[in-house]
Backbone as ProteinMPNN parsed JSONL, in Angstrom:
{"seq_chain_A": "MKYLLDRTDEQILSELKANARISHAELSAKVNLSRNAVRVRVERLEREGFIKGYTIVSGEGGSKQHVTTALMFVYRHDRMRGGDVIQALRKIPEVIACDVLTGDFDLVVRVESPEADRIRQIWQQIAELPGVRDTLTAFALSSVIRR", "coords_chain_A": {"N_chain_A": [[-17.407, -7.125, -14.208], [-14.5, -7.288, -16.0], [-12.59, -4.831, -16.006], [-11.149, -3.433, -19.005], [-7.869, -1.294, -20.02], [-7.658, 0.869, -22.505], [-7.219, 3.176, -24.473], [-6.347, 6.136, -23.462], [-6.191, 5.106, -20.21], [-3.903, 3.558, -20.547], [-2.266, 5.504, -21.071], [-2.14, 7.28, -18.987], [-1.364, 5.542, -16.855], [1.128, 5.753, -17.846], [1.461, 8.767, -17.08], [1.478, 8.229, -14.488], [3.066, 6.62, -13.225], [5.269, 7.646, -13.624], [6.175, 10.474, -12.364], [3.419, 10.102, -9.946], [2.935, 12.416, -8.502], [1.772, 14.155, -10.092], [-0.085, 16.377, -10.84], [-4.505, 16.554, -11.149], [-5.265, 18.167, -13.244], [-3.156, 19.197, -14.939], [-2.211, 15.975, -15.442], [-4.56, 16.307, -16.926], [-4.616, 18.056, -19.832], [-2.123, 16.686, -21.047], [-3.435, 14.279, -21.95], [-5.541, 14.612, -22.974], [-8.25, 15.244, -21.922], [-10.593, 16.595, -20.084], [-10.353, 17.86, -16.617], [-12.073, 16.57, -14.458], [-12.345, 14.291, -16.431], [-10.253, 12.91, -16.189], [-9.785, 12.811, -14.133], [-12.04, 10.519, -12.519], [-11.336, 8.183, -14.341], [-8.87, 8.447, -13.472], [-9.753, 7.591, -10.26], [-11.34, 4.983, -11.711], [-9.67, 2.552, -11.934], [-7.898, 3.001, -9.443], [-10.188, 1.619, -8.112], [-10.539, -0.454, -9.696], [-7.965, -1.793, -9.796], [-5.911, -1.516, -11.098], [-4.118, 0.642, -10.586], [-2.545, 0.176, -7.265], [-1.584, 1.831, -5.052], [0.635, 4.629, -4.178], [4.045, 5.63, -4.374], [6.394, 6.527, -2.538], [9.276, 7.602, -3.968], [12.771, 7.873, -2.721], [15.867, 10.157, -3.248], [19.446, 10.137, -2.494], [19.885, 12.449, -1.395], [22.11, 13.597, -0.325], [22.903, 12.012, 2.154], [22.527, 9.084, 3.302], [19.538, 7.407, 4.637], [18.455, 5.516, 6.957], [16.196, 2.994, 7.613], [13.886, 1.028, 8.307], [13.361, -2.234, 9.122], [10.422, -4.235, 9.694], [8.626, -7.647, 10.115], [5.624, -8.296, 10.673], [3.307, -10.751, 11.914], [0.445, -11.344, 12.147], [-2.652, -12.64, 13.592], [-5.272, -13.26, 13.373], [-8.904, -12.754, 14.669], [-11.286, -14.523, 13.235], [-11.093, -15.424, 9.742], [-12.128, -15.128, 7.925], [-14.153, -13.441, 8.717], [-12.26, -10.422, 8.625], [-11.684, -8.372, 7.857], [-11.801, -6.529, 8.511], [-10.028, -5.981, 9.5], [-7.934, -5.554, 7.142], [-8.658, -3.338, 5.899], [-7.798, -1.511, 7.924], [-5.696, -1.634, 7.425], [-4.658, -0.844, 5.706], [-5.229, 2.222, 6.009], [-2.487, 2.679, 7.428], [1.1, 4.134, 7.026], [3.092, 3.732, 6.584], [3.147, 0.937, 6.325], [3.945, -1.021, 3.987], [3.658, -3.425, 2.84], [1.577, -5.998, 2.671], [-0.065, -8.922, 2.966], [-1.785, -12.589, 2.935], [-2.075, -15.063, 4.499], [-1.487, -18.949, 4.188], [-0.869, -21.12, 6.747], [-0.07, -21.033, 9.959], [-0.682, -18.017, 11.593], [-2.665, -15.796, 9.301], [-2.226, -12.873, 7.536], [0.852, -11.608, 6.753], [2.717, -8.715, 7.35], [4.567, -6.453, 5.989], [6.772, -3.464, 7.4], [8.461, -0.07, 7.073], [9.363, 2.571, 8.491], [11.451, 4.632, 9.229], [12.156, 4.955, 11.979], [12.254, 3.633, 14.28], [11.28, 3.767, 16.797], [8.826, 4.098, 15.529], [7.684, 1.545, 14.796], [7.183, 0.322, 16.448], [5.519, 1.74, 18.082], [3.684, 1.359, 15.793], [3.277, -1.504, 16.104], [1.989, -1.823, 18.094], [-0.258, -0.755, 18.172], [-1.629, -2.305, 16.077], [-1.725, -4.321, 16.986], [-3.727, -3.921, 19.007], [-5.922, -3.175, 17.703], [-9.194, -4.112, 16.656], [-10.746, -7.664, 16.284], [-8.081, -8.564, 15.53], [-6.202, -11.132, 17.507], [-3.345, -12.125, 17.976], [-0.067, -10.728, 17.323], [3.438, -11.299, 16.006], [5.78, -9.91, 15.763], [9.164, -9.316, 13.96], [11.928, -8.141, 13.634], [14.341, -6.717, 10.87], [17.155, -7.348, 9.687], [18.837, -7.522, 8.323], [19.047, -6.572, 4.387], [19.191, -9.039, 1.966], [18.334, -10.334, -0.951], [16.788, -7.033, -3.643], [14.446, -6.071, -5.139]], "CA_chain_A": [[-17.343, -7.373, -15.558], [-13.845, -7.527, -15.431], [-12.37, -3.446, -16.853], [-10.722, -3.146, -20.4], [-7.506, -1.087, -20.57], [-7.823, 1.482, -23.121], [-4.975, 3.728, -24.994], [-6.074, 7.322, -22.856], [-5.651, 4.421, -19.693], [-2.649, 3.212, -19.853], [-0.828, 7.01, -20.568], [-2.909, 7.861, -17.4], [-0.701, 4.966, -16.219], [1.596, 5.72, -18.151], [1.821, 9.217, -16.392], [1.217, 8.069, -13.123], [4.123, 6.124, -13.063], [6.534, 8.754, -13.868], [5.667, 11.149, -11.231], [3.021, 10.033, -9.429], [2.134, 13.615, -7.802], [1.755, 14.722, -11.49], [-2.005, 16.903, -11.128], [-4.985, 16.111, -12.388], [-5.0, 19.763, -14.225], [-1.366, 18.838, -16.028], [-2.024, 15.281, -16.488], [-5.651, 15.953, -18.108], [-3.255, 18.415, -20.197], [-0.704, 15.225, -21.535], [-3.629, 12.791, -21.953], [-6.649, 15.092, -24.233], [-9.632, 15.325, -21.704], [-11.016, 17.67, -19.033], [-9.314, 17.047, -15.503], [-13.24, 15.514, -14.214], [-12.494, 12.972, -17.277], [-9.074, 12.096, -16.182], [-9.754, 11.891, -12.695], [-12.403, 9.327, -12.787], [-10.387, 7.532, -14.89], [-8.374, 7.889, -12.121], [-10.483, 6.687, -9.274], [-11.598, 3.941, -11.755], [-8.562, 2.465, -12.287], [-8.219, 2.567, -8.6], [-11.241, 0.771, -7.855], [-10.038, -1.889, -11.063], [-6.371, -2.741, -9.006], [-4.973, -0.994, -11.926], [-3.547, 1.563, -9.577], [-2.988, -0.361, -5.758], [-1.223, 2.259, -3.952], [1.59, 5.331, -4.567], [5.031, 5.365, -3.085], [7.851, 8.121, -2.625], [10.82, 7.194, -4.199], [13.432, 9.32, -1.968], [17.21, 10.052, -3.298], [19.751, 10.5, -1.509], [19.69, 14.029, -0.693], [23.539, 14.045, 1.135], [22.824, 10.888, 3.324], [21.46, 7.09, 3.467], [18.538, 7.183, 5.611], [18.716, 3.754, 7.165], [15.701, 2.246, 7.99], [13.886, 0.003, 9.581], [11.847, -3.03, 8.261], [9.955, -4.978, 9.996], [7.49, -8.226, 10.337], [4.435, -8.575, 11.593], [2.382, -11.894, 11.68], [-1.005, -11.168, 12.428], [-4.004, -13.759, 13.634], [-6.711, -12.938, 13.049], [-9.539, -13.977, 15.338], [-12.431, -14.916, 12.305], [-10.174, -15.247, 8.62], [-12.913, -15.624, 6.901], [-14.396, -11.711, 8.378], [-11.609, -10.179, 8.536], [-11.776, -6.828, 6.34], [-12.461, -4.491, 8.719], [-8.379, -5.493, 10.158], [-7.151, -5.395, 6.053], [-8.685, -1.945, 5.697], [-7.149, -0.489, 8.799], [-3.865, -1.9, 8.049], [-4.569, 0.379, 4.643], [-4.841, 3.782, 6.562], [-1.294, 2.59, 8.585], [0.951, 4.954, 5.767], [4.337, 2.914, 7.096], [2.499, -0.154, 5.567], [3.905, -0.835, 2.318], [3.144, -4.756, 1.704], [0.147, -6.515, 3.794], [0.598, -10.569, 2.125], [-2.698, -13.412, 3.306], [-1.142, -16.67, 4.348], [-1.655, -20.515, 4.521], [-0.566, -21.739, 8.07], [-1.146, -20.79, 11.696], [-0.982, -17.134, 10.828], [-3.303, -15.83, 8.573], [-1.43, -12.13, 6.98], [2.28, -10.736, 7.35], [2.366, -7.095, 6.942], [5.993, -5.009, 6.137], [6.451, -2.016, 7.815], [8.701, 0.073, 7.005], [9.686, 3.297, 8.816], [13.276, 5.636, 9.293], [12.606, 5.522, 12.928], [12.35, 1.922, 15.284], [10.111, 3.211, 18.087], [7.29, 4.411, 14.728], [8.584, 0.482, 14.678], [6.696, -0.477, 18.085], [3.965, 2.165, 18.328], [2.611, 0.835, 15.025], [2.765, -2.682, 16.323], [0.88, -2.141, 19.443], [-1.895, 0.169, 17.069], [-2.383, -3.169, 14.902], [-2.37, -5.339, 18.03], [-4.75, -3.387, 19.244], [-8.01, -3.638, 15.993], [-10.848, -5.368, 16.793], [-10.921, -8.555, 15.007], [-6.614, -9.428, 16.503], [-6.041, -12.058, 18.176], [-2.57, -12.033, 18.571], [0.776, -10.118, 17.109], [3.86, -11.736, 15.924], [7.291, -9.316, 14.631], [10.561, -9.993, 13.579], [12.786, -7.636, 12.677], [15.113, -7.616, 9.798], [18.591, -6.932, 10.283], [19.847, -6.179, 6.482], [18.244, -7.008, 3.114], [20.096, -9.944, 0.807], [17.887, -9.478, -2.221], [15.588, -6.035, -3.081], [14.425, -5.9, -6.62]], "C_chain_A": [[-15.912, -6.844, -15.488], [-13.714, -6.129, -16.467], [-11.568, -3.754, -17.801], [-9.997, -1.484, -20.642], [-7.798, 0.011, -21.992], [-6.448, 2.78, -23.817], [-4.85, 5.428, -23.738], [-6.177, 6.581, -21.459], [-4.106, 4.066, -19.272], [-1.837, 4.24, -20.304], [-1.458, 7.961, -19.365], [-1.452, 7.528, -16.496], [0.532, 5.423, -16.554], [2.965, 7.168, -17.601], [2.123, 9.161, -14.697], [2.452, 7.313, -12.233], [5.5, 6.924, -13.805], [6.641, 9.675, -13.083], [3.985, 11.265, -11.277], [1.774, 10.564, -9.07], [2.026, 14.512, -9.078], [-0.208, 15.085, -11.027], [-2.393, 16.809, -12.364], [-5.03, 17.311, -13.661], [-3.867, 19.144, -15.382], [-1.719, 17.478, -16.62], [-3.738, 15.012, -17.558], [-5.042, 16.814, -19.608], [-2.838, 16.769, -21.407], [-2.225, 14.351, -22.445], [-5.604, 13.14, -22.88], [-7.597, 15.055, -23.464], [-9.454, 16.681, -20.534], [-10.573, 16.842, -17.627], [-10.65, 17.009, -14.971], [-12.819, 14.337, -14.742], [-11.177, 12.997, -16.345], [-8.863, 11.826, -14.113], [-11.116, 11.17, -11.764], [-12.733, 8.364, -13.653], [-9.47, 6.914, -13.867], [-8.804, 6.926, -10.929], [-11.111, 5.22, -10.132], [-10.554, 2.82, -11.654], [-8.084, 2.444, -10.691], [-8.869, 1.694, -7.635], [-11.009, -0.838, -8.525], [-9.019, -1.969, -9.555], [-5.751, -2.332, -9.658], [-3.558, 0.086, -11.453], [-3.893, 1.518, -8.229], [-2.201, 0.874, -5.263], [-0.471, 3.595, -5.029], [2.758, 5.204, -3.854], [5.658, 7.079, -3.097], [9.354, 7.426, -2.776], [12.025, 8.156, -4.435], [15.093, 9.298, -2.973], [17.932, 9.931, -2.286], [20.481, 11.83, -0.706], [21.558, 13.975, -0.057], [23.818, 13.216, 1.669], [22.036, 10.251, 3.345], [20.954, 7.252, 4.117], [18.589, 6.02, 6.217], [16.809, 3.821, 7.228], [15.019, 1.436, 8.201], [12.898, -1.043, 8.747], [12.085, -3.745, 8.975], [9.033, -5.993, 9.949], [6.484, -8.174, 10.585], [3.525, -9.654, 11.927], [1.458, -11.285, 12.636], [-2.053, -12.117, 12.628], [-4.714, -12.624, 13.975], [-8.527, -13.37, 13.842], [-10.702, -15.175, 13.933], [-11.265, -14.425, 10.693], [-11.471, -14.875, 8.115], [-13.916, -13.555, 7.354], [-13.789, -11.407, 9.097], [-10.948, -8.896, 8.183], [-11.727, -6.011, 6.832], [-10.433, -4.687, 8.864], [-7.473, -5.484, 8.706], [-6.988, -3.891, 5.625], [-8.177, -1.42, 6.326], [-5.506, -1.141, 8.225], [-3.389, -0.578, 6.345], [-4.394, 2.143, 5.121], [-3.397, 3.708, 7.192], [0.222, 2.942, 6.883], [2.115, 3.901, 5.555], [4.637, 0.854, 6.957], [2.408, -0.201, 4.47], [3.748, -2.594, 1.849], [1.893, -5.576, 3.241], [-0.071, -8.265, 2.683], [-0.837, -12.175, 3.537], [-1.641, -14.427, 2.84], [-1.928, -17.695, 4.402], [-0.739, -20.664, 5.771], [-1.535, -20.963, 8.829], [-1.173, -19.635, 11.902], [-1.648, -16.611, 9.592], [-2.487, -14.353, 7.042], [0.014, -11.763, 7.841], [2.455, -9.55, 6.566], [3.721, -6.66, 7.628], [5.435, -3.712, 5.961], [7.861, -1.217, 7.953], [9.241, 2.058, 7.992], [11.197, 3.623, 9.595], [13.438, 4.94, 11.028], [11.812, 4.003, 14.235], [11.196, 1.974, 16.042], [8.78, 4.086, 17.218], [6.88, 3.015, 14.681], [6.807, -0.121, 15.552], [5.424, 0.708, 18.588], [2.776, 0.863, 16.542], [2.194, -0.823, 15.169], [1.968, -2.786, 17.251], [-0.302, -1.069, 18.676], [-2.606, -1.312, 16.433], [-3.137, -4.415, 15.733], [-3.637, -5.117, 18.944], [-6.247, -3.324, 18.011], [-7.585, -4.592, 16.508], [-10.513, -5.977, 16.36], [-9.33, -8.939, 15.668], [-7.113, -10.256, 16.664], [-4.933, -11.885, 18.706], [-1.27, -11.622, 17.008], [2.219, -11.393, 16.682], [5.104, -11.132, 15.128], [8.396, -9.391, 14.979], [11.055, -8.258, 13.125], [13.852, -7.454, 11.576], [16.537, -6.909, 9.935], [19.417, -6.652, 9.41], [18.823, -7.391, 5.614], [19.547, -7.533, 2.062], [19.917, -9.687, -0.587], [16.614, -8.142, -1.346], [16.042, -5.384, -4.679], [12.832, -4.733, -6.504]], "O_chain_A": [[-15.892, -5.787, -14.856], [-14.397, -6.066, -17.489], [-10.962, -4.747, -17.4], [-10.656, -0.558, -21.115], [-8.574, -0.676, -22.657], [-5.26, 3.008, -23.586], [-3.785, 5.834, -23.274], [-6.358, 7.581, -20.764], [-3.432, 4.202, -18.251], [-0.64, 4.102, -20.05], [-1.184, 9.116, -19.04], [-0.725, 8.282, -15.85], [1.259, 5.58, -15.574], [4.195, 7.144, -17.574], [2.804, 9.887, -13.972], [2.7, 7.388, -11.03], [6.481, 6.478, -14.4], [7.863, 9.82, -13.041], [3.31, 11.967, -12.03], [0.603, 10.182, -9.072], [2.247, 15.712, -8.912], [-1.172, 14.323, -10.953], [-1.934, 16.836, -13.506], [-4.806, 17.096, -14.852], [-4.071, 18.744, -16.528], [-1.69, 17.343, -17.843], [-4.042, 14.161, -18.394], [-5.035, 16.072, -20.591], [-3.449, 16.181, -22.3], [-1.994, 13.85, -23.546], [-6.477, 12.336, -23.208], [-8.511, 14.706, -24.209], [-8.506, 17.425, -20.286], [-10.465, 15.621, -17.509], [-10.66, 18.228, -14.802], [-12.778, 13.335, -14.029], [-11.683, 13.292, -15.262], [-8.227, 11.131, -13.32], [-11.182, 11.273, -10.539], [-13.814, 7.804, -13.838], [-9.259, 5.762, -13.489], [-8.346, 5.809, -10.691], [-11.395, 4.288, -9.381], [-11.061, 1.949, -10.946], [-7.681, 1.283, -10.61], [-8.365, 1.162, -6.646], [-11.222, -1.949, -8.039], [-9.474, -2.191, -8.433], [-4.585, -2.475, -9.291], [-2.418, 0.177, -11.907], [-4.814, 2.149, -7.711], [-2.518, 0.469, -4.145], [-0.749, 3.708, -6.223], [2.682, 4.706, -2.731], [5.384, 8.205, -3.512], [10.176, 6.946, -1.995], [12.355, 8.844, -5.401], [15.374, 8.175, -3.391], [17.437, 9.662, -1.192], [21.289, 11.994, 0.209], [21.781, 14.685, 0.923], [25.015, 13.173, 1.957], [20.848, 10.57, 3.402], [21.736, 7.444, 5.048], [19.032, 5.283, 5.336], [16.267, 4.845, 6.814], [15.781, 0.5, 8.445], [11.975, -0.764, 7.981], [13.207, -4.16, 9.265], [8.007, -5.391, 9.631], [6.693, -7.182, 11.283], [2.579, -9.075, 12.462], [1.749, -10.815, 13.736], [-2.46, -12.511, 11.535], [-4.687, -11.559, 14.592], [-9.176, -14.311, 13.386], [-10.7, -16.406, 13.927], [-10.759, -13.307, 10.596], [-11.424, -13.656, 7.949], [-14.183, -12.714, 6.496], [-14.052, -11.679, 10.268], [-9.757, -8.602, 8.289], [-11.635, -4.872, 6.374], [-9.651, -3.824, 8.466], [-6.26, -5.412, 8.906], [-5.991, -3.293, 5.221], [-7.7, -0.435, 5.763], [-4.418, -0.964, 8.773], [-2.409, 0.113, 6.067], [-3.635, 2.995, 4.658], [-3.011, 4.822, 7.546], [0.281, 2.173, 5.923], [2.155, 3.251, 4.51], [5.506, 0.023, 7.223], [1.482, 0.209, 3.77], [3.732, -2.941, 0.668], [1.757, -5.432, 4.456], [-0.219, -8.132, 1.468], [-0.56, -12.468, 4.7], [-0.914, -14.665, 1.875], [-3.115, -17.492, 4.66], [0.363, -20.146, 5.586], [-2.681, -20.52, 8.748], [-1.983, -19.587, 12.828], [-1.09, -17.069, 8.595], [-2.267, -14.716, 5.886], [0.215, -11.671, 9.052], [2.348, -9.451, 5.343], [4.063, -6.519, 8.802], [4.598, -3.109, 5.29], [8.542, -1.591, 8.907], [9.492, 2.625, 6.929], [11.818, 2.891, 10.365], [14.52, 4.487, 11.401], [10.692, 3.955, 14.745], [10.345, 1.097, 16.187], [7.888, 4.643, 17.858], [5.663, 2.919, 14.519], [5.794, -0.717, 15.187], [4.545, 0.414, 19.399], [1.8, 0.119, 16.452], [1.225, -1.362, 14.634], [1.214, -3.755, 17.342], [-1.36, -0.977, 19.297], [-3.823, -1.459, 16.314], [-4.159, -5.083, 15.578], [-4.349, -5.98, 19.46], [-7.454, -3.564, 18.038], [-6.655, -5.361, 16.752], [-9.647, -5.548, 15.597], [-9.461, -9.829, 16.508], [-8.246, -10.512, 16.256], [-4.974, -11.502, 19.875], [-1.477, -12.087, 15.888], [1.963, -12.514, 17.122], [5.48, -11.635, 14.069], [8.748, -9.522, 16.152], [10.459, -7.469, 12.392], [14.353, -8.568, 11.427], [16.647, -5.772, 10.392], [20.392, -5.902, 9.438], [18.221, -8.421, 5.918], [20.463, -6.881, 1.561], [20.714, -9.133, -1.344], [16.05, -7.287, -2.029], [16.981, -4.774, -5.19], [12.337, -4.26, -7.527]]}, "name": "protein", "num_of_chains": 1, "seq": "MKYLLDRTDEQILSELKANARISHAELSAKVNLSRNAVRVRVERLEREGFIKGYTIVSGEGGSKQHVTTALMFVYRHDRMRGGDVIQALRKIPEVIACDVLTGDFDLVVRVESPEADRIRQIWQQIAELPGVRDTLTAFALSSVIRR"}
């Protein structure tokens, strides 16, 4: 059964969009619920897919930091039972997106890091995951459309 959002859930989502680091105590004061009730609702919103993750939006801070982006194409041994690979990818903070593909490769994984060497470490980590048969990595030279 699909969970329907009520007004309080929408308020919680709105507050989290404005500040994903807000504490449950602060959030509870804004939506007039107890901290525990807020925690339960946030966990349910995460479980139901209304909250798919949290991110950091950093400012310029005086100098623009270069970010290296890589696309990793992953081929799993078993497409139908390869969920362990996706679960492992979720635990790598630099993995910012993972999409299931049709065709030769199963997954395309977008990785971003300020250090190119960290991309290499992540590639090695992914290549060694049980269930991964092969990988192909391409570094993005520049971003021509970014929304």
